[in-house]
Every structure is written in structure tokens, then in C-alpha cells.
Tab-separated table of C-alpha atoms in Angstrom:
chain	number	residue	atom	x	y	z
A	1	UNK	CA	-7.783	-35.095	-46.524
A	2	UNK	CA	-10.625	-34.816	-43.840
A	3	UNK	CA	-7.999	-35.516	-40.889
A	4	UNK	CA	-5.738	-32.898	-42.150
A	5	UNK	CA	-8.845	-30.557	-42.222
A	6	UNK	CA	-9.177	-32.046	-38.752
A	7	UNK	CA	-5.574	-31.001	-37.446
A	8	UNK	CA	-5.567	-27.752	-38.787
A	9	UNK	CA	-8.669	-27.059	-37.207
A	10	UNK	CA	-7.868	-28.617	-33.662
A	11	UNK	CA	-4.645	-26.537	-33.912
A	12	UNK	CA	-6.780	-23.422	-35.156
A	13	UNK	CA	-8.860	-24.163	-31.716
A	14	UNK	CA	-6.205	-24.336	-29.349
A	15	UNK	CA	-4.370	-21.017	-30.595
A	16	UNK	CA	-8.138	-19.351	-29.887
A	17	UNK	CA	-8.149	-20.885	-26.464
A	18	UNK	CA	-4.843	-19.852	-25.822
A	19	UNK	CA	-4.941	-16.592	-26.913
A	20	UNK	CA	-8.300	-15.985	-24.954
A	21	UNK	CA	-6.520	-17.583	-21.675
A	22	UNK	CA	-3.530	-15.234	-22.200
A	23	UNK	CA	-5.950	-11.758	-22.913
A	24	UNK	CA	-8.574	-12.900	-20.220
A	25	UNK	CA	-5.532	-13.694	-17.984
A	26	UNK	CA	-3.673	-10.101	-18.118
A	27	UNK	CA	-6.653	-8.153	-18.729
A	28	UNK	CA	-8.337	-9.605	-15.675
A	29	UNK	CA	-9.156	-6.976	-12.526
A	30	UNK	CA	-7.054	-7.621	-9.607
A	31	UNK	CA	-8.867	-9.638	-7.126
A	32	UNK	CA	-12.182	-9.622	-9.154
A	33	UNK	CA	-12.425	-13.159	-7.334
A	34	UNK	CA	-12.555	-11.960	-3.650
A	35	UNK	CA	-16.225	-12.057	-3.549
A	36	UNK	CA	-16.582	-15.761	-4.428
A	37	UNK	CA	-13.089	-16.833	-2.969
A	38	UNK	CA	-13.180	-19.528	-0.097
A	39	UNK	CA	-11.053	-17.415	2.683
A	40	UNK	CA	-7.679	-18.903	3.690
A	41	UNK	CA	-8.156	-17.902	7.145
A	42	UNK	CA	-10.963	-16.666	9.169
A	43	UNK	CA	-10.137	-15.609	12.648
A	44	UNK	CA	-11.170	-12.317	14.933
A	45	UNK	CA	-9.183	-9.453	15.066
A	46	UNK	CA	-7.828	-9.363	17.897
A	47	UNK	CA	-5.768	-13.055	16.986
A	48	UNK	CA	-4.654	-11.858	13.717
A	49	UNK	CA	-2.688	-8.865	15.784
A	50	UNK	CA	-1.091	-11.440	18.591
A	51	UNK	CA	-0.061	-13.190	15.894
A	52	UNK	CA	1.874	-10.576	14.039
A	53	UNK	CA	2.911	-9.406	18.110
A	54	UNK	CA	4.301	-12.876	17.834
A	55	UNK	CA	6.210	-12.780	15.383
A	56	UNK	CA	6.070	-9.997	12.672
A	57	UNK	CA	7.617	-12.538	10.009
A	58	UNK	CA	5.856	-15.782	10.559
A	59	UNK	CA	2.725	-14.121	10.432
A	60	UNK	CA	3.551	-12.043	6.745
A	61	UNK	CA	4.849	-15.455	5.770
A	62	UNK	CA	1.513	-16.879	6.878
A	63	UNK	CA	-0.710	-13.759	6.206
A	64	UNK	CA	0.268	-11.783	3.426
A	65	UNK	CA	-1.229	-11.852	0.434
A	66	UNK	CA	-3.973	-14.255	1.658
A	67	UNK	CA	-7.423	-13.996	1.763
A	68	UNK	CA	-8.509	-13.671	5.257
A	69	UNK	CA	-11.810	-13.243	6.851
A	70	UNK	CA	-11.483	-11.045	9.836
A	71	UNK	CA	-14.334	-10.380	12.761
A	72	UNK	CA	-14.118	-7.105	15.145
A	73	UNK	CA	-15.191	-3.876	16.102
A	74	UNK	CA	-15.109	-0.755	14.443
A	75	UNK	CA	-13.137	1.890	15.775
A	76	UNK	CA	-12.965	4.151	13.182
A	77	UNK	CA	-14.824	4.503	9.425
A	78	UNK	CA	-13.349	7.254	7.190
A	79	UNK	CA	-13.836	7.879	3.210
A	80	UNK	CA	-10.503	7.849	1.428
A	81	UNK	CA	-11.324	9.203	-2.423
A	82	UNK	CA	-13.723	7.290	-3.577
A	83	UNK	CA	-13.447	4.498	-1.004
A	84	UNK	CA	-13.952	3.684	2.889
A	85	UNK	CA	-11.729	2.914	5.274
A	86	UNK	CA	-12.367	0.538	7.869
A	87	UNK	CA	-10.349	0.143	11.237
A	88	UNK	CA	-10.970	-2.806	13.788
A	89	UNK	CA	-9.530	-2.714	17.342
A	90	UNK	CA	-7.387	-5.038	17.957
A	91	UNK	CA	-6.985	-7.115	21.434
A	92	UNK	CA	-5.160	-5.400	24.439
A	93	UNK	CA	-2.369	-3.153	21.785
A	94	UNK	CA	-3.197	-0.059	20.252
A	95	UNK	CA	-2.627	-1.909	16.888
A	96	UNK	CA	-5.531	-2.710	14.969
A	97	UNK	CA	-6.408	-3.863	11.258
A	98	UNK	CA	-6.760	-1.246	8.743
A	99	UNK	CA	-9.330	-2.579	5.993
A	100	UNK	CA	-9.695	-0.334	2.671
A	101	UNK	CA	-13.051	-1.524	1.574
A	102	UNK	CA	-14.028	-1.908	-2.254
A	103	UNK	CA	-15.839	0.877	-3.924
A	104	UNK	CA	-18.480	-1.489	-4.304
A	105	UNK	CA	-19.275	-1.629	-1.347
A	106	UNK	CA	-20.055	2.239	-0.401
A	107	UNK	CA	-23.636	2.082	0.465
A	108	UNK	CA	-23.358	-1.105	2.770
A	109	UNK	CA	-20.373	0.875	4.489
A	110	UNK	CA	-22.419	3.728	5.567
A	111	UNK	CA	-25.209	1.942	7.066
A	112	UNK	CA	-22.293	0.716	9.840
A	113	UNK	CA	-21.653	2.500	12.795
A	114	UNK	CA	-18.645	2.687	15.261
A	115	UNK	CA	-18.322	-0.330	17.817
A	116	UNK	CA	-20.256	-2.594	15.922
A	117	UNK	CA	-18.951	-6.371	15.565
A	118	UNK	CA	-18.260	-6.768	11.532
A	119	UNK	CA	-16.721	-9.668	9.685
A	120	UNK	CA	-14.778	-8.160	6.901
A	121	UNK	CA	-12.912	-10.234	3.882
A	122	UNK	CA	-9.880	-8.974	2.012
A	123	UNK	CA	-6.505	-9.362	1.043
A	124	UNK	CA	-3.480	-9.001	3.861
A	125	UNK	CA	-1.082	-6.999	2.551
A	126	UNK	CA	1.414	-7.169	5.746
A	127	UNK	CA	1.916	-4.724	9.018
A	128	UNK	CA	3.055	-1.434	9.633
A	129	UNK	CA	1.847	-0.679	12.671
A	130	UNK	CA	-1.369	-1.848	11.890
A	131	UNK	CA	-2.582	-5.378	10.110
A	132	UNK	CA	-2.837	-3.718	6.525
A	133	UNK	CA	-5.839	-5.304	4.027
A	134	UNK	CA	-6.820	-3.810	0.979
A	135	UNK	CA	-9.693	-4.927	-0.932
A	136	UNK	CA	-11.961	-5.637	1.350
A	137	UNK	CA	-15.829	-6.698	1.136
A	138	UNK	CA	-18.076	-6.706	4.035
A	139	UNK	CA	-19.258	-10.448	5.068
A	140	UNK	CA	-23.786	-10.639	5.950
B	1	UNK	CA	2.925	-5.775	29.102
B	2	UNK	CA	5.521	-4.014	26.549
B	3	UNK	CA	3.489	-2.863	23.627
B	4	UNK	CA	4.230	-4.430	20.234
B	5	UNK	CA	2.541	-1.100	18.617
B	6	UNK	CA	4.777	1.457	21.119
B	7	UNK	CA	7.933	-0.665	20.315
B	8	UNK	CA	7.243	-0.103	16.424
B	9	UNK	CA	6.784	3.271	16.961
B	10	UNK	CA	9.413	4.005	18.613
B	11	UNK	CA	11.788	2.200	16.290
B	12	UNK	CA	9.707	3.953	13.609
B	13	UNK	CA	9.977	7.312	15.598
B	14	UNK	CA	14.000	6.517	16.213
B	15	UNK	CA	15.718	9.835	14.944
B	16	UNK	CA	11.855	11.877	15.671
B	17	UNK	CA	12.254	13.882	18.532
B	18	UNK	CA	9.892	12.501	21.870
B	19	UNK	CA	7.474	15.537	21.999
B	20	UNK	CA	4.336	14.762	20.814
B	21	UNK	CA	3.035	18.114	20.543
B	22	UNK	CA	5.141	18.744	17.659
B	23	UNK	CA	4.810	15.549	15.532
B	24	UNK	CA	2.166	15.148	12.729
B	25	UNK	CA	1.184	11.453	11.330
B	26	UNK	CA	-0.846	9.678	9.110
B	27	UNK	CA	-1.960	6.622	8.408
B	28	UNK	CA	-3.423	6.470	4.891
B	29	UNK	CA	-0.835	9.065	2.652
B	30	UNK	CA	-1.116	8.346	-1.060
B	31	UNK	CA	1.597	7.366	-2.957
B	32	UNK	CA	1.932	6.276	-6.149
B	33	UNK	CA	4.341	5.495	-9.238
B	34	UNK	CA	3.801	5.774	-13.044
B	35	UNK	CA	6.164	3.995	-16.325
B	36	UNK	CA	6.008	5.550	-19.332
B	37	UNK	CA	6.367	2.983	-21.621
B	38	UNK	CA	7.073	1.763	-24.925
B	39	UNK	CA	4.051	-1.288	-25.266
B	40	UNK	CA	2.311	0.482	-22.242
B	41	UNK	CA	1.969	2.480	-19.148
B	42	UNK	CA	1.719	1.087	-15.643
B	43	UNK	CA	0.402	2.776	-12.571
B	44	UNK	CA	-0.589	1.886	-9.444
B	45	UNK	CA	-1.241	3.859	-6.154
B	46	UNK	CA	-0.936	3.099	-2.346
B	47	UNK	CA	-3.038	4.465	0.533
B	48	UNK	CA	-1.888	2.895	3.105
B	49	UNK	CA	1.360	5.116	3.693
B	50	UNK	CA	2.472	5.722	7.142
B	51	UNK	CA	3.944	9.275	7.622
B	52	UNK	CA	5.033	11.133	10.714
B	53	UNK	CA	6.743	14.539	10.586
B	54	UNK	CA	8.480	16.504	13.766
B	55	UNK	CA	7.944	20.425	12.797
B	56	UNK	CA	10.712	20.995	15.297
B	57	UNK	CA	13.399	18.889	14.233
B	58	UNK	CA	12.197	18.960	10.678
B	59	UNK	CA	12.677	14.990	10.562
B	60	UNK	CA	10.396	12.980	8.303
B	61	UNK	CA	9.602	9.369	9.047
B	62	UNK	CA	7.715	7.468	5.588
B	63	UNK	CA	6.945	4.201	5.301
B	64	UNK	CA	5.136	1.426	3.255
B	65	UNK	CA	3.923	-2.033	2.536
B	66	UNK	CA	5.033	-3.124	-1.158
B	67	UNK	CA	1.783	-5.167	-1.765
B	68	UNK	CA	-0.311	-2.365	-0.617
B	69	UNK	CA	0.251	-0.760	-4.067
B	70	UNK	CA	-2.659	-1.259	-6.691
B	71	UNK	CA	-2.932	-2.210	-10.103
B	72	UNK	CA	-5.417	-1.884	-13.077
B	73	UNK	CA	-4.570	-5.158	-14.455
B	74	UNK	CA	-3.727	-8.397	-11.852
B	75	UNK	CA	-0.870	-9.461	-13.400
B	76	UNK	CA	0.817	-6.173	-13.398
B	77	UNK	CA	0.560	-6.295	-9.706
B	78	UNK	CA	1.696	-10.331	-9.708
B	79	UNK	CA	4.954	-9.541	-11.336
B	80	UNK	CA	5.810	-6.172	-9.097
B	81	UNK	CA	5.451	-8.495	-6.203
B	82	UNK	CA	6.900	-11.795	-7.503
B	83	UNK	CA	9.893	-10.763	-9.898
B	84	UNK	CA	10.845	-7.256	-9.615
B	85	UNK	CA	10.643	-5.573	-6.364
B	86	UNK	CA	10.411	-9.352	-4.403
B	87	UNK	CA	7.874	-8.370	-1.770
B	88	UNK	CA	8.322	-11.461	0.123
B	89	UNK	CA	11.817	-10.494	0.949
B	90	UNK	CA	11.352	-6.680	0.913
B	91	UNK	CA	7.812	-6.080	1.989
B	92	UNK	CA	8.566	-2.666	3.106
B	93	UNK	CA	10.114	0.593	1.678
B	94	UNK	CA	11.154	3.471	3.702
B	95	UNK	CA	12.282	7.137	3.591
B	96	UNK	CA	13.560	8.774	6.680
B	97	UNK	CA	14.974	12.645	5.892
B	98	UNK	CA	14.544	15.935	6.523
B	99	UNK	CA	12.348	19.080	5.720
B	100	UNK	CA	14.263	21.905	5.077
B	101	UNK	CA	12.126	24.126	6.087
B	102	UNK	CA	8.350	24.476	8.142
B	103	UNK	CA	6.524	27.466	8.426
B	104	UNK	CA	4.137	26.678	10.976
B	105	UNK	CA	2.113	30.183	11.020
B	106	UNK	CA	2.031	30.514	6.772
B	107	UNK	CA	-1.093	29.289	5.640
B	108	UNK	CA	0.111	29.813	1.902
B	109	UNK	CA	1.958	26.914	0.338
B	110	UNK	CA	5.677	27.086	-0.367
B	111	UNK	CA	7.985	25.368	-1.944
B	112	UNK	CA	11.143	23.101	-0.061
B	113	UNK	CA	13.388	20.306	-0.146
B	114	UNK	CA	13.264	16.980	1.505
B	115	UNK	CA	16.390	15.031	1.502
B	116	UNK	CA	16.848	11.725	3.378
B	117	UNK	CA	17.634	7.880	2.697
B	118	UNK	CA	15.375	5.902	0.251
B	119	UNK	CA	15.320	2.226	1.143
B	120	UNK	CA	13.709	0.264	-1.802
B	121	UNK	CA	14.151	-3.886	-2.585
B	122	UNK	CA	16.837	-3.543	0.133
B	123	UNK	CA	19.379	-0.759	-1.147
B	124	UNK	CA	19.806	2.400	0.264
B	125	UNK	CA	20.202	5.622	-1.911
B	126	UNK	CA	20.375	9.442	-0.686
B	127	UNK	CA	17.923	11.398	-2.370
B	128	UNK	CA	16.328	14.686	-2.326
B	129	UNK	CA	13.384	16.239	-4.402
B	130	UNK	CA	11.240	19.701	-3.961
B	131	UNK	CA	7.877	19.395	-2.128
B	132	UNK	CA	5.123	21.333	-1.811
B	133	UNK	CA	4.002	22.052	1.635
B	134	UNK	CA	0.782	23.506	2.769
B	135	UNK	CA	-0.242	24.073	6.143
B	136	UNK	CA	-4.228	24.293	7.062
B	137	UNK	CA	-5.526	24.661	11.038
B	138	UNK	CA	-4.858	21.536	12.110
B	139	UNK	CA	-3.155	19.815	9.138
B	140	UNK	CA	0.177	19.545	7.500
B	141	UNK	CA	0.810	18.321	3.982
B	142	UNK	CA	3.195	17.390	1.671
B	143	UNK	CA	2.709	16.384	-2.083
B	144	UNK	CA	5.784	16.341	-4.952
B	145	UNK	CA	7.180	14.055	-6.868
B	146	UNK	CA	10.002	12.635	-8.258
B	147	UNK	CA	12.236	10.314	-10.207
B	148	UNK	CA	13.343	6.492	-9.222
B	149	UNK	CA	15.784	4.860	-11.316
B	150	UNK	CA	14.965	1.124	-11.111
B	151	UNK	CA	18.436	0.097	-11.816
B	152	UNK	CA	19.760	1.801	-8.585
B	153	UNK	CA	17.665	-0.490	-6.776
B	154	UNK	CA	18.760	-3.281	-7.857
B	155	UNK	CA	15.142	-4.322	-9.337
B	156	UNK	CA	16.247	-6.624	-12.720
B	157	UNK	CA	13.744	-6.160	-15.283
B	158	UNK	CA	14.175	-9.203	-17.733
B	159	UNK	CA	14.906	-8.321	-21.495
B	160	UNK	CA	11.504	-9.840	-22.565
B	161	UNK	CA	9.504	-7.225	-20.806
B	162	UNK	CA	12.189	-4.421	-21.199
B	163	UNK	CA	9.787	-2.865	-23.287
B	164	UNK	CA	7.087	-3.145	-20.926
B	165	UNK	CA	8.783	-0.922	-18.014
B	166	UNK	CA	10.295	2.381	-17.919
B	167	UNK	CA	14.016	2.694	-17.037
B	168	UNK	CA	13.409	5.259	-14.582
B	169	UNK	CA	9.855	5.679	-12.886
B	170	UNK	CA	7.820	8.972	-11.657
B	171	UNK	CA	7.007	8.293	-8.188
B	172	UNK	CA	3.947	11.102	-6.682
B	173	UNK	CA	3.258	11.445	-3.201
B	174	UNK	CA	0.593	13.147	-1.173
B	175	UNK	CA	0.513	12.983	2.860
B	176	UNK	CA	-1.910	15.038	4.725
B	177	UNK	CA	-0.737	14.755	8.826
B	178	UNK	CA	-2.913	15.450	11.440
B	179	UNK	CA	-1.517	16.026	15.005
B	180	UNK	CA	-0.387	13.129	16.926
B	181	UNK	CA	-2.531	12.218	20.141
């Protein structure tokens, strides 16, 4: 008697854990990690853009829909909605990473100023003709 | 040194006539697409749209990254990527098309057609919707939207989530170009 109480209640369990897994699982905010997340790869701006100069494919293959940490300097901040915008130069091209910054992360973003060194972290989305990332969270 | 950024340009730029004074670009239009749905409705927006337009040969030049759209919910955005559209294969869609008509010196907005080539998950498809253009001092843009049927693009939705996803999806797009330096 007690060890059929006993599977009916381990079974009862692991239906609960499931079903929390599965809700917590589909309900969970898109890259709600980022901010604790190890980065995959942490290089400077201007080697992320030789590498897509490279070879556009390699590097989306490598790249995309990593989490990278990326260092350079600003070229251009802009608000977008209710978000910033951050652009890095790259090395010698005009191509340069664009970084769309989390909402959380407003008041840090206007304390910046143009052409100074940053190290941003975000998700790499691919290239257009710029290093796309959206995302993004500034890095102290 | 022959400029990776020039070269995509100009691929970009192929059927956009060369002079610059005439052609309008931006880096960060919004697009975005909505299912209506019987279990639920999805959205998710992009705002990383590239968008160049040459007022004198009317041509319009759209493109974007695939994983650049965003999501409410994670695993909405998961399965776009993964199963239907297959980012890793298609990362980019693009329109290229024309305007049918610019009225550079109206500052009231109008009403006009863009028609053009629609290249989603790899297929092709002609298509052509009204748009709404406005033109301020130094700025030209274009918001509309219009209907994708996912079938035409070969995206397979699987019967379990059929319910899930609208057959045919409202797809809204809003591109403010500034003049090209």
C-alpha cells in the first residue's frame, strides 16, 4: 500500500517538474541569460570585421548566433524607440559592428561618448554590411 | 586594398543608379511580422533593416538578417530560426523593386505602389503592395504593409504546431532614409 502511495506520488512529482520545465522553458525571455553567460568569443572589433572580410560564411558559421564580447570605439550612439544603438569602427573598412543595446541598459549608454574604447556583449546575428548584434549589454 | 564594405555595396547597389546625390539609405528600418492565430499570436520586429532608395530611378534596394528579428518568448524565436525559415541556410531576405512614384518637393504624404522581387527561405516571388510615402527636409520614408503567404515560401510548418502559426502572415514595414554621404 505505502509503495503504491509512493509511485503515485513520485509520478505526481515528475509531471510538476515537467510541466514547470516545459512553462518556464517557452515562457522564458529571449536571452534573459546574456548578462551571466560566459562569452563564446571575445575579440576587438576590428578582428571580428577581417574575419567576416575573410570569409562572409565561415565567420556566420562561426559567429552567428553566439555570444561574443566585442572591444572598440564608438563611432556613432543613436536612440532607436526605446533603445540605443551602438556602432564600433571597424579596422581599415568602412564596415563596422552595429550593437542594439538592451533597454536596460539606457542610463549607462548615455554616460558614453563618441571615440571612447567600450567592450560590449551581445548576440551576433550575421552581416549586412555591418557585423549585426542585437541584445547587447555594456561590459565595466 | 579593395573594400569588402564598397564591394557589398555595390553588389547591394547593383540595379541603383551610381549618383549619390540621389540615393537615400538606412541602416536601422523597422520591420516586422504578426500571426494571427488560433492557440496564439506571434510577433516579432527587426531594426536592423538595410534600405537604400534612388529618387531618380525609383529603384528600392531592402535587405535583412533573419535572426535579427525579435521575439517575446525565446522559443518562438528558436523555432523561426531552426525549423521554419532555416536561418543557417537563408540568413538573409531581400526585396529589390521599384517606387512608382517620388515626389521630391510634396511634403504631404501620398499614397504608391512598390513592386519588386521578394526573396524569403530561398524562393523568389513578385510582389507588390501600396506604401505610404512621406517626405520631410532631409528624410524620405516609407511605411505599409502587407500579406506573406508562408506556403509560397516554401517554409513547412509541421501539423503539430499548425495551430500555432497563421497560414498567411501580416508583414509592417517602416524605413526612414537619410541622404547617402
Amino acid at each position: 500500500m505505502a509503495s503504491r502511495k509512493l509511485k503515485i506520488t513520485l509520478i505526481a512529482l515528475v509531471f510538476l517538474v515537467g510541466g514547470i520545465t516545459i512553462y518556464l522553458l517557452y515562457n522564458s525571455k529571449p536571452y534573459a541569460h546574456i548578462r551571466r553567460a560566459e562569452a563564446t568569443y571575445i575579440l576587438s572589433a576590428g578582428n571580428l570585421i577581417a574575419d567576416y572580410d575573410k570569409d562572409e560564411a565561415l565567420a556566420n558559421k562561426k559567429y552567428s548566433e553566439s555570444i561574443i564580447e566585442v572591444s572598440g570605439r564608438i563611432s556613432e550612439i543613436k536612440k532607436v524607440m526605446e533603445y540605443h544603438v551602438i556602432s564600433l569602427y571597424g579596422n581599415e573598412t568602412e564596415s563596422g559592428i552595429i550593437c542594439h543595446m538592451l533597454p536596460e541598459e539606457n542610463s549607462k549608454v548615455t554616460r558614453l561618448q563618441k571615440e571612447q574604447q567600450i567592450t560590449l556583449k551581445g548576440v551576433c546575428t550575421g552581416y549586412l554590411i555591418d557585423v549585426m548584434m542585437i541584445k547587447c549589454i555594456l561590459k565595466d | 586594398m579593395i573594400k569588402l564594405y564598397t564591394i557589398c555595396l555595390c553588389f547591394f547597389l547593383a540595379t541603383v543608379a551610381v549618383n549619390a546625390q540621389t540615393r537615400y539609405f538606412t541602416k536601422d528600418g523597422h520591420i516586422s511580422f504578426y500571426s494571427h492565430a488560433l492557440i496564439e499570436d506571434i510577433k516579432a520586429d527587426n531594426h536592423q533593416v538595410l534600405s537604400v532608395i534612388d529618387t531618380e530611378s525609383r529603384e528600392l534596394a531592402i535587405q535583412l538578417l533573419m535572426r535579427s528579428f525579435t521575439f517575446k518568448k525565446a522559443l518562438m524565436r528558436e523555432h523561426f530560426n531552426e525549423n521554419y525559415v532555416e536561418s543557417h541556410i537563408y540568413p538573409k531576405a531581400k526585396f529589390t523593386g521599384r517606387i512608382a512614384e517620388i515626389k521630391l518637393n510634396d511634403t504631404n504624404p501620398y499614397e504608391t505602389e512598390i513592386s519588386g522581387t521578394l526573396s524569403i527561405h530561398g524562393v523568389e516571388k513578385e510582389v507588390s503592395t501600396k506604401a505610404q510615402v512621406r517626405i520631410e527636409a532631409d528624410k524620405i520614408t516609407l511605411s505599409g504593409d502587407f500579406n506573406v503567404v508562408v506556403a509560397d515560401y516554401n517554409i513547412k510548418i509541421p501539423a503539430l504546431v499548425r495551430d500555432n502559426i497563421a497560414k498567411i502572415v501580416k508583414v509592417s514595414f517602416e524605413l526612414h532614409h537619410k541622404p547617402y554621404k
